[in-house]
Structures are given as C-alpha cells and as structure tokens.
Amino acid sequence: MPRIVRHPEVRRAELLAAAARLFGARGYEAASVDDIIGDVGLSKGAFYYYFPSKDALLEALARQAAERARAELEAILAAPAMSAVEQLNAFLRRGRDTDRAAEAIATFASIFSPENIVLYHRMHRTVMAVMAPALARIIEKGRREGSMASNDPLISAELVLLLGAVTHGAVADLLAAEGADALSQAIAAFERRLAEQGLAVDRILGLPDGTARFVEPGFVAAMAAARPNRNPLGATVAAG
C-alpha cells in the first residue's frame, strides 16, 4: 500500500491529541515520547520535527487550552448589550454549567491527578497569561460603568484567576471520594469553596456580596455523578 502522507498541521494535531490522551491516562512523567509516537505511528525523528522535546509538547497543549478558553471569552466580550457584571458572571460560569459537568470532570480527572501536577500548573499558568488581559477588559468596563472598583484591572484580573489554582485540592478530593458519606462531604466542601471564591471575587472588585456567581446550582453534584469509572455512590466500578 502507498504510504499515507498527511499535512504537517494534521500530524501536529494528532501528536497533541495523543499526548493529551496519554498524559491523562498515565501522567505527564510516565508517558514517554516513545508512547506518543507509537500511538500515532510516527518515527522519533518525525516527532522531533514537530516538537523539540516532550516539554515543548506540553507547552503546545497548554497554549491550545489557552486559545480555546480565549475563544469562549471573546464571544462574551463581543456581546456589548451585556453589562460588565453580566459578562463577568458569564466568564466565571464558562464550562461550569450542569450540561457540561461530564466534560468538566473528564478533563479534571486527568489534569488534577497527583501524577499530573506539573501539567496542571503549566496549563494554568499559560491559560492565565492569555485570559488575564481579556478579563481585565471586563473589569475596565465595569469601572467605567461604576459597578466595579479596581486601581489596576490587570492585577485584579490576575487575582481573580489565581483563585482557580486553589480549587485543586477540592477537585482531587471529589475524584478520590469512596462511599456515599465521603462523596457527600466532598461535594459539600467543593460547593463551600466555590461560594467563598465567589465572595472573594466580590471583594476584589468591590461588588456587593453574592454578585459573582462561580457556578450553577447542582454543578458539583453533576460532576460527582459523572466521575469516570465510578458509580453514583462513589464506589470504584470494576474494570471489564
């Protein structure tokens, strides 16, 4: 059979998709370049044509996640009829409505695992660098409208985004909970944290308490029900 020649961008996308799968399944440190090229069916030389190292591949994955997040935010910013507070809440809730709970927990299950702590922090830092200027535009709009207070919208945006980094432990506890009681406690703890983070956003931006809404009601419970390889009571489902 003739060798199939794919466009370089297609090959690059295949490598990124394979890396995302393998990093999620095995962890960043455990998944090797050989594993990735074996999954795609490329030679090691071909891999290094696209990425000089596994670390560069990780950076590309982080940039990809950042660009997806920015595209969602740009759609919010392109809605001039929305007030700054409405845009802020749309931004905070992106990906956190109950309809996307299964998608969210599938992503968290890989990125928030202990073996992927490097991947998590790298992606968070890259996404934050892309998102902070866009969020600052919302805060600046709020300042003009008189609904938000900030001496420096970019710094305020960075502080708001940093709150996401302290959610790591609550997500990890939700994923690891075994049994109905532990799962119920993990859900309640996660909901309390999100509520407090919403209040923190209010204080950072000078908003009345309860203005910033981090999440839809029922989102955390929907995430818990959609945890991979687990039943609704939190017991691990046997493979096969």
mmCIF file of C-alpha atoms in Angstrom:
data_model
loop_
_atom_site.group_PDB
_atom_site.id
_atom_site.type_symbol
_atom_site.label_atom_id
_atom_site.label_comp_id
_atom_site.label_asym_id
_atom_site.label_seq_id
_atom_site.Cartn_x
_atom_site.Cartn_y
_atom_site.Cartn_z
ATOM 1 C CA MET A 1 0.000 0.000 0.000
ATOM 2 C CA PRO A 2 1.257 3.516 -0.688
ATOM 3 C CA ARG A 3 2.395 5.489 2.350
ATOM 4 C CA ILE A 4 -0.193 7.987 3.519
ATOM 5 C CA VAL A 5 1.263 11.485 3.673
ATOM 6 C CA ARG A 6 -0.621 13.848 5.959
ATOM 7 C CA HIS A 7 -0.422 17.614 6.093
ATOM 8 C CA PRO A 8 2.050 18.778 8.788
ATOM 9 C CA GLU A 9 -0.719 20.522 10.752
ATOM 10 C CA VAL A 10 -2.729 17.299 10.762
ATOM 11 C CA ARG A 11 0.250 15.346 12.099
ATOM 12 C CA ARG A 12 0.884 18.001 14.725
ATOM 13 C CA ALA A 13 -2.757 17.849 15.829
ATOM 14 C CA GLU A 14 -2.540 14.046 16.022
ATOM 15 C CA LEU A 15 0.507 14.274 18.282
ATOM 16 C CA LEU A 16 -1.240 16.788 20.546
ATOM 17 C CA ALA A 17 -4.348 14.603 20.784
ATOM 18 C CA ALA A 18 -2.278 11.502 21.559
ATOM 19 C CA ALA A 19 -0.293 13.388 24.203
ATOM 20 C CA ALA A 20 -3.490 14.624 25.855
ATOM 21 C CA ARG A 21 -4.843 11.054 25.996
ATOM 22 C CA LEU A 22 -1.635 9.516 27.317
ATOM 23 C CA PHE A 23 -0.843 12.269 29.817
ATOM 24 C CA GLY A 24 -4.378 11.836 31.141
ATOM 25 C CA ALA A 25 -4.157 8.046 31.355
ATOM 26 C CA ARG A 26 -0.581 7.668 32.639
ATOM 27 C CA GLY A 27 0.535 11.070 33.901
ATOM 28 C CA TYR A 28 2.955 13.507 32.297
ATOM 29 C CA GLU A 29 6.106 11.957 33.753
ATOM 30 C CA ALA A 30 5.138 8.354 32.959
ATOM 31 C CA ALA A 31 4.034 8.915 29.352
ATOM 32 C CA SER A 32 7.144 8.868 27.144
ATOM 33 C CA VAL A 33 7.831 10.224 23.676
ATOM 34 C CA ASP A 34 8.005 6.583 22.512
ATOM 35 C CA ASP A 35 4.479 6.043 23.867
ATOM 36 C CA ILE A 36 3.196 9.082 21.993
ATOM 37 C CA ILE A 37 4.797 8.272 18.644
ATOM 38 C CA GLY A 38 3.670 4.653 18.997
ATOM 39 C CA ASP A 39 0.108 5.838 19.444
ATOM 40 C CA VAL A 40 0.289 7.996 16.308
ATOM 41 C CA GLY A 41 2.532 5.743 14.229
ATOM 42 C CA LEU A 42 5.410 8.153 13.657
ATOM 43 C CA SER A 43 9.159 7.835 13.949
ATOM 44 C CA LYS A 44 11.043 9.626 16.697
ATOM 45 C CA GLY A 45 12.723 11.781 14.055
ATOM 46 C CA ALA A 46 9.317 12.865 12.789
ATOM 47 C CA PHE A 47 8.247 13.729 16.339
ATOM 48 C CA TYR A 48 11.252 15.998 16.830
ATOM 49 C CA TYR A 49 10.447 17.712 13.528
ATOM 50 C CA TYR A 50 7.243 18.975 15.160
ATOM 51 C CA PHE A 51 8.369 19.330 18.774
ATOM 52 C CA PRO A 52 11.966 19.661 20.032
ATOM 53 C CA SER A 53 11.078 17.926 23.315
ATOM 54 C CA LYS A 54 8.247 16.469 25.394
ATOM 55 C CA ASP A 55 8.321 19.687 27.383
ATOM 56 C CA ALA A 56 7.663 21.664 24.182
ATOM 57 C CA LEU A 57 4.721 19.371 23.504
ATOM 58 C CA LEU A 58 3.360 20.166 26.959
ATOM 59 C CA GLU A 59 3.707 23.889 26.246
ATOM 60 C CA ALA A 60 1.791 23.416 22.984
ATOM 61 C CA LEU A 61 -1.001 21.610 24.851
ATOM 62 C CA ALA A 62 -1.168 24.466 27.353
ATOM 63 C CA ARG A 63 -1.333 27.046 24.549
ATOM 64 C CA GLN A 64 -4.079 25.028 22.867
ATOM 65 C CA ALA A 65 -6.123 25.054 26.086
ATOM 66 C CA ALA A 66 -5.490 28.786 26.468
ATOM 67 C CA GLU A 67 -6.667 29.546 22.943
ATOM 68 C CA ARG A 68 -9.863 27.568 23.467
ATOM 69 C CA ALA A 69 -10.533 29.464 26.682
ATOM 70 C CA ARG A 70 -9.831 32.791 24.990
ATOM 71 C CA ALA A 71 -12.215 31.957 22.138
ATOM 72 C CA GLU A 72 -15.005 31.410 24.677
ATOM 73 C CA LEU A 73 -14.188 34.689 26.397
ATOM 74 C CA GLU A 74 -14.059 36.628 23.133
ATOM 75 C CA ALA A 75 -17.630 35.540 22.446
ATOM 76 C CA ILE A 76 -18.605 37.047 25.821
ATOM 77 C CA LEU A 77 -16.720 40.265 25.123
ATOM 78 C CA ALA A 78 -18.418 40.547 21.739
ATOM 79 C CA ALA A 79 -21.814 40.939 23.424
ATOM 80 C CA PRO A 80 -21.957 44.716 24.012
ATOM 81 C CA ALA A 81 -25.542 44.583 25.319
ATOM 82 C CA MET A 82 -24.296 42.712 28.398
ATOM 83 C CA SER A 83 -23.222 44.743 31.408
ATOM 84 C CA ALA A 84 -19.772 44.185 32.856
ATOM 85 C CA VAL A 85 -21.283 42.224 35.776
ATOM 86 C CA GLU A 86 -23.197 40.016 33.333
ATOM 87 C CA GLN A 87 -20.023 39.458 31.318
ATOM 88 C CA LEU A 88 -18.091 38.652 34.497
ATOM 89 C CA ASN A 89 -20.626 36.022 35.552
ATOM 90 C CA ALA A 90 -20.696 34.536 32.062
ATOM 91 C CA PHE A 91 -16.906 34.337 32.226
ATOM 92 C CA LEU A 92 -16.904 32.717 35.672
ATOM 93 C CA ARG A 93 -19.525 30.157 34.686
ATOM 94 C CA ARG A 94 -17.944 29.121 31.376
ATOM 95 C CA GLY A 95 -17.664 25.356 31.441
ATOM 96 C CA ARG A 96 -19.369 25.223 34.847
ATOM 97 C CA ASP A 97 -22.988 24.674 33.904
ATOM 98 C CA THR A 98 -24.625 21.334 34.580
ATOM 99 C CA ASP A 99 -24.829 20.453 30.877
ATOM 100 C CA ARG A 100 -21.019 20.383 30.748
ATOM 101 C CA ALA A 101 -20.414 18.593 34.048
ATOM 102 C CA ALA A 102 -19.403 15.296 32.419
ATOM 103 C CA GLU A 103 -16.966 17.085 30.123
ATOM 104 C CA ALA A 104 -15.524 19.035 33.055
ATOM 105 C CA ILE A 105 -14.939 16.009 35.291
ATOM 106 C CA ALA A 106 -13.359 14.044 32.424
ATOM 107 C CA THR A 107 -10.866 16.877 31.974
ATOM 108 C CA PHE A 108 -10.266 17.271 35.716
ATOM 109 C CA ALA A 109 -9.779 13.525 36.205
ATOM 110 C CA SER A 110 -6.585 13.661 34.163
ATOM 111 C CA ILE A 111 -5.245 17.151 34.850
ATOM 112 C CA PHE A 112 -5.925 17.088 38.621
ATOM 113 C CA SER A 113 -4.386 13.679 39.292
ATOM 114 C CA PRO A 114 -1.278 13.727 41.535
ATOM 115 C CA GLU A 115 0.987 12.483 38.747
ATOM 116 C CA ASN A 116 -0.075 15.422 36.566
ATOM 117 C CA ILE A 117 0.672 18.262 38.970
ATOM 118 C CA VAL A 118 3.326 19.587 36.554
ATOM 119 C CA LEU A 119 0.832 19.512 33.690
ATOM 120 C CA TYR A 120 -1.812 21.250 35.801
ATOM 121 C CA HIS A 121 0.386 24.137 36.918
ATOM 122 C CA ARG A 122 1.889 24.618 33.447
ATOM 123 C CA MET A 123 -1.520 24.752 31.799
ATOM 124 C CA HIS A 124 -2.961 27.020 34.479
ATOM 125 C CA ARG A 125 -0.076 29.469 34.120
ATOM 126 C CA THR A 126 -0.371 29.561 30.333
ATOM 127 C CA VAL A 127 -4.152 29.922 30.334
ATOM 128 C CA MET A 128 -3.897 32.671 32.942
ATOM 129 C CA ALA A 129 -1.428 34.649 30.813
ATOM 130 C CA VAL A 130 -3.873 34.555 27.905
ATOM 131 C CA MET A 131 -7.045 35.170 29.909
ATOM 132 C CA ALA A 132 -5.920 37.939 32.290
ATOM 133 C CA PRO A 133 -5.826 40.727 29.660
ATOM 134 C CA ALA A 134 -9.268 39.721 28.375
ATOM 135 C CA LEU A 135 -10.767 39.590 31.878
ATOM 136 C CA ALA A 136 -9.139 42.968 32.571
ATOM 137 C CA ARG A 137 -11.230 44.390 29.721
ATOM 138 C CA ILE A 138 -14.397 43.320 31.553
ATOM 139 C CA ILE A 139 -13.144 44.874 34.787
ATOM 140 C CA GLU A 140 -12.224 48.097 32.997
ATOM 141 C CA LYS A 141 -15.731 48.189 31.507
ATOM 142 C CA GLY A 142 -17.170 47.679 34.997
ATOM 143 C CA ARG A 143 -15.040 50.525 36.269
ATOM 144 C CA ARG A 144 -16.414 52.811 33.530
ATOM 145 C CA GLU A 145 -19.955 51.718 34.316
ATOM 146 C CA GLY A 146 -19.376 52.362 38.013
ATOM 147 C CA SER A 147 -20.178 48.783 39.035
ATOM 148 C CA MET A 148 -16.615 47.634 39.818
ATOM 149 C CA ALA A 149 -13.718 49.130 41.744
ATOM 150 C CA SER A 150 -10.123 48.458 40.722
ATOM 151 C CA ASN A 151 -6.956 50.517 40.779
ATOM 152 C CA ASP A 152 -5.392 48.205 38.207
ATOM 153 C CA PRO A 153 -7.766 45.979 36.166
ATOM 154 C CA LEU A 154 -4.974 43.649 35.012
ATOM 155 C CA ILE A 155 -3.787 42.947 38.550
ATOM 156 C CA SER A 156 -7.383 42.472 39.678
ATOM 157 C CA ALA A 157 -7.915 40.021 36.804
ATOM 158 C CA GLU A 158 -4.818 38.063 37.803
ATOM 159 C CA LEU A 159 -6.039 37.842 41.406
ATOM 160 C CA VAL A 160 -9.436 36.547 40.270
ATOM 161 C CA LEU A 161 -7.805 33.936 38.050
ATOM 162 C CA LEU A 162 -5.446 32.824 40.818
ATOM 163 C CA LEU A 163 -8.473 31.642 42.777
ATOM 164 C CA GLY A 164 -8.770 28.781 40.314
ATOM 165 C CA ALA A 165 -5.425 27.383 41.425
ATOM 166 C CA VAL A 166 -6.643 26.817 44.985
ATOM 167 C CA THR A 167 -9.514 24.630 43.752
ATOM 168 C CA HIS A 168 -7.092 21.793 43.002
ATOM 169 C CA GLY A 169 -7.459 20.042 46.363
ATOM 170 C CA ALA A 170 -11.267 20.159 46.361
ATOM 171 C CA VAL A 171 -11.413 18.594 42.893
ATOM 172 C CA ALA A 172 -8.898 15.923 43.897
ATOM 173 C CA ASP A 173 -10.994 15.069 46.988
ATOM 174 C CA LEU A 174 -14.139 14.810 44.861
ATOM 175 C CA LEU A 175 -12.404 12.457 42.450
ATOM 176 C CA ALA A 176 -10.977 10.280 45.228
ATOM 177 C CA ALA A 177 -14.077 10.057 47.451
ATOM 178 C CA GLU A 178 -15.149 6.473 48.207
ATOM 179 C CA GLY A 179 -18.615 5.720 49.531
ATOM 180 C CA ALA A 180 -21.740 7.822 49.901
ATOM 181 C CA ASP A 181 -20.674 9.688 53.065
ATOM 182 C CA ALA A 182 -17.237 10.648 51.736
ATOM 183 C CA LEU A 183 -18.717 11.728 48.420
ATOM 184 C CA SER A 184 -21.396 13.838 50.130
ATOM 185 C CA GLN A 185 -18.715 15.539 52.235
ATOM 186 C CA ALA A 186 -16.527 16.169 49.189
ATOM 187 C CA ILE A 187 -19.433 17.719 47.275
ATOM 188 C CA ALA A 188 -20.333 19.975 50.208
ATOM 189 C CA ALA A 189 -16.695 21.045 50.663
ATOM 190 C CA PHE A 190 -16.342 21.848 46.971
ATOM 191 C CA GLU A 191 -19.575 23.880 46.966
ATOM 192 C CA ARG A 192 -18.432 25.832 50.051
ATOM 193 C CA ARG A 193 -15.138 26.605 48.373
ATOM 194 C CA LEU A 194 -16.819 27.842 45.195
ATOM 195 C CA ALA A 195 -19.171 30.011 47.253
ATOM 196 C CA GLU A 196 -16.232 31.534 49.148
ATOM 197 C CA GLN A 197 -14.373 32.094 45.892
ATOM 198 C CA GLY A 198 -17.381 33.964 44.559
ATOM 199 C CA LEU A 199 -17.311 36.187 47.654
ATOM 200 C CA ALA A 200 -13.585 36.721 47.162
ATOM 201 C CA VAL A 201 -14.237 37.944 43.610
ATOM 202 C CA ASP A 202 -16.856 40.353 45.007
ATOM 203 C CA ARG A 203 -14.333 41.756 47.492
ATOM 204 C CA ILE A 204 -11.546 42.057 44.897
ATOM 205 C CA LEU A 205 -13.806 44.001 42.527
ATOM 206 C CA GLY A 206 -15.773 45.997 45.099
ATOM 207 C CA LEU A 207 -19.058 44.261 44.242
ATOM 208 C CA PRO A 208 -21.937 43.593 46.666
ATOM 209 C CA ASP A 209 -21.656 40.157 48.279
ATOM 210 C CA GLY A 210 -23.323 37.490 46.187
ATOM 211 C CA THR A 211 -22.850 39.275 42.860
ATOM 212 C CA ALA A 212 -20.179 36.988 41.413
ATOM 213 C CA ARG A 213 -21.586 33.538 40.688
ATOM 214 C CA PHE A 214 -18.915 30.912 40.232
ATOM 215 C CA VAL A 215 -21.141 28.002 39.335
ATOM 216 C CA GLU A 216 -24.675 26.835 38.583
ATOM 217 C CA PRO A 217 -26.561 25.111 41.427
ATOM 218 C CA GLY A 218 -26.169 21.349 41.106
ATOM 219 C CA PHE A 219 -22.976 21.516 39.048
ATOM 220 C CA VAL A 220 -20.732 19.842 41.636
ATOM 221 C CA ALA A 221 -23.230 17.031 42.214
ATOM 222 C CA ALA A 222 -23.494 16.538 38.441
ATOM 223 C CA MET A 223 -19.703 16.363 38.251
ATOM 224 C CA ALA A 224 -19.642 13.764 41.019
ATOM 225 C CA ALA A 225 -22.243 11.630 39.248
ATOM 226 C CA ALA A 226 -20.184 11.749 36.037
ATOM 227 C CA ARG A 227 -16.862 10.729 37.590
ATOM 228 C CA PRO A 228 -15.126 8.218 35.315
ATOM 229 C CA ASN A 229 -15.159 4.554 36.406
ATOM 230 C CA ARG A 230 -17.347 5.231 39.433
ATOM 231 C CA ASN A 231 -20.956 4.640 40.339
ATOM 232 C CA PRO A 232 -23.143 7.409 41.856
ATOM 233 C CA LEU A 233 -22.231 6.325 45.415
ATOM 234 C CA GLY A 234 -18.539 6.793 44.761
ATOM 235 C CA ALA A 235 -17.508 3.138 44.617
ATOM 236 C CA THR A 236 -14.978 2.212 42.011
ATOM 237 C CA VAL A 237 -16.509 0.198 39.180
ATOM 238 C CA ALA A 238 -14.550 -2.940 38.401
ATOM 239 C CA ALA A 239 -12.903 -2.949 35.002
ATOM 240 C CA GLY A 240 -14.437 -5.291 32.420
#
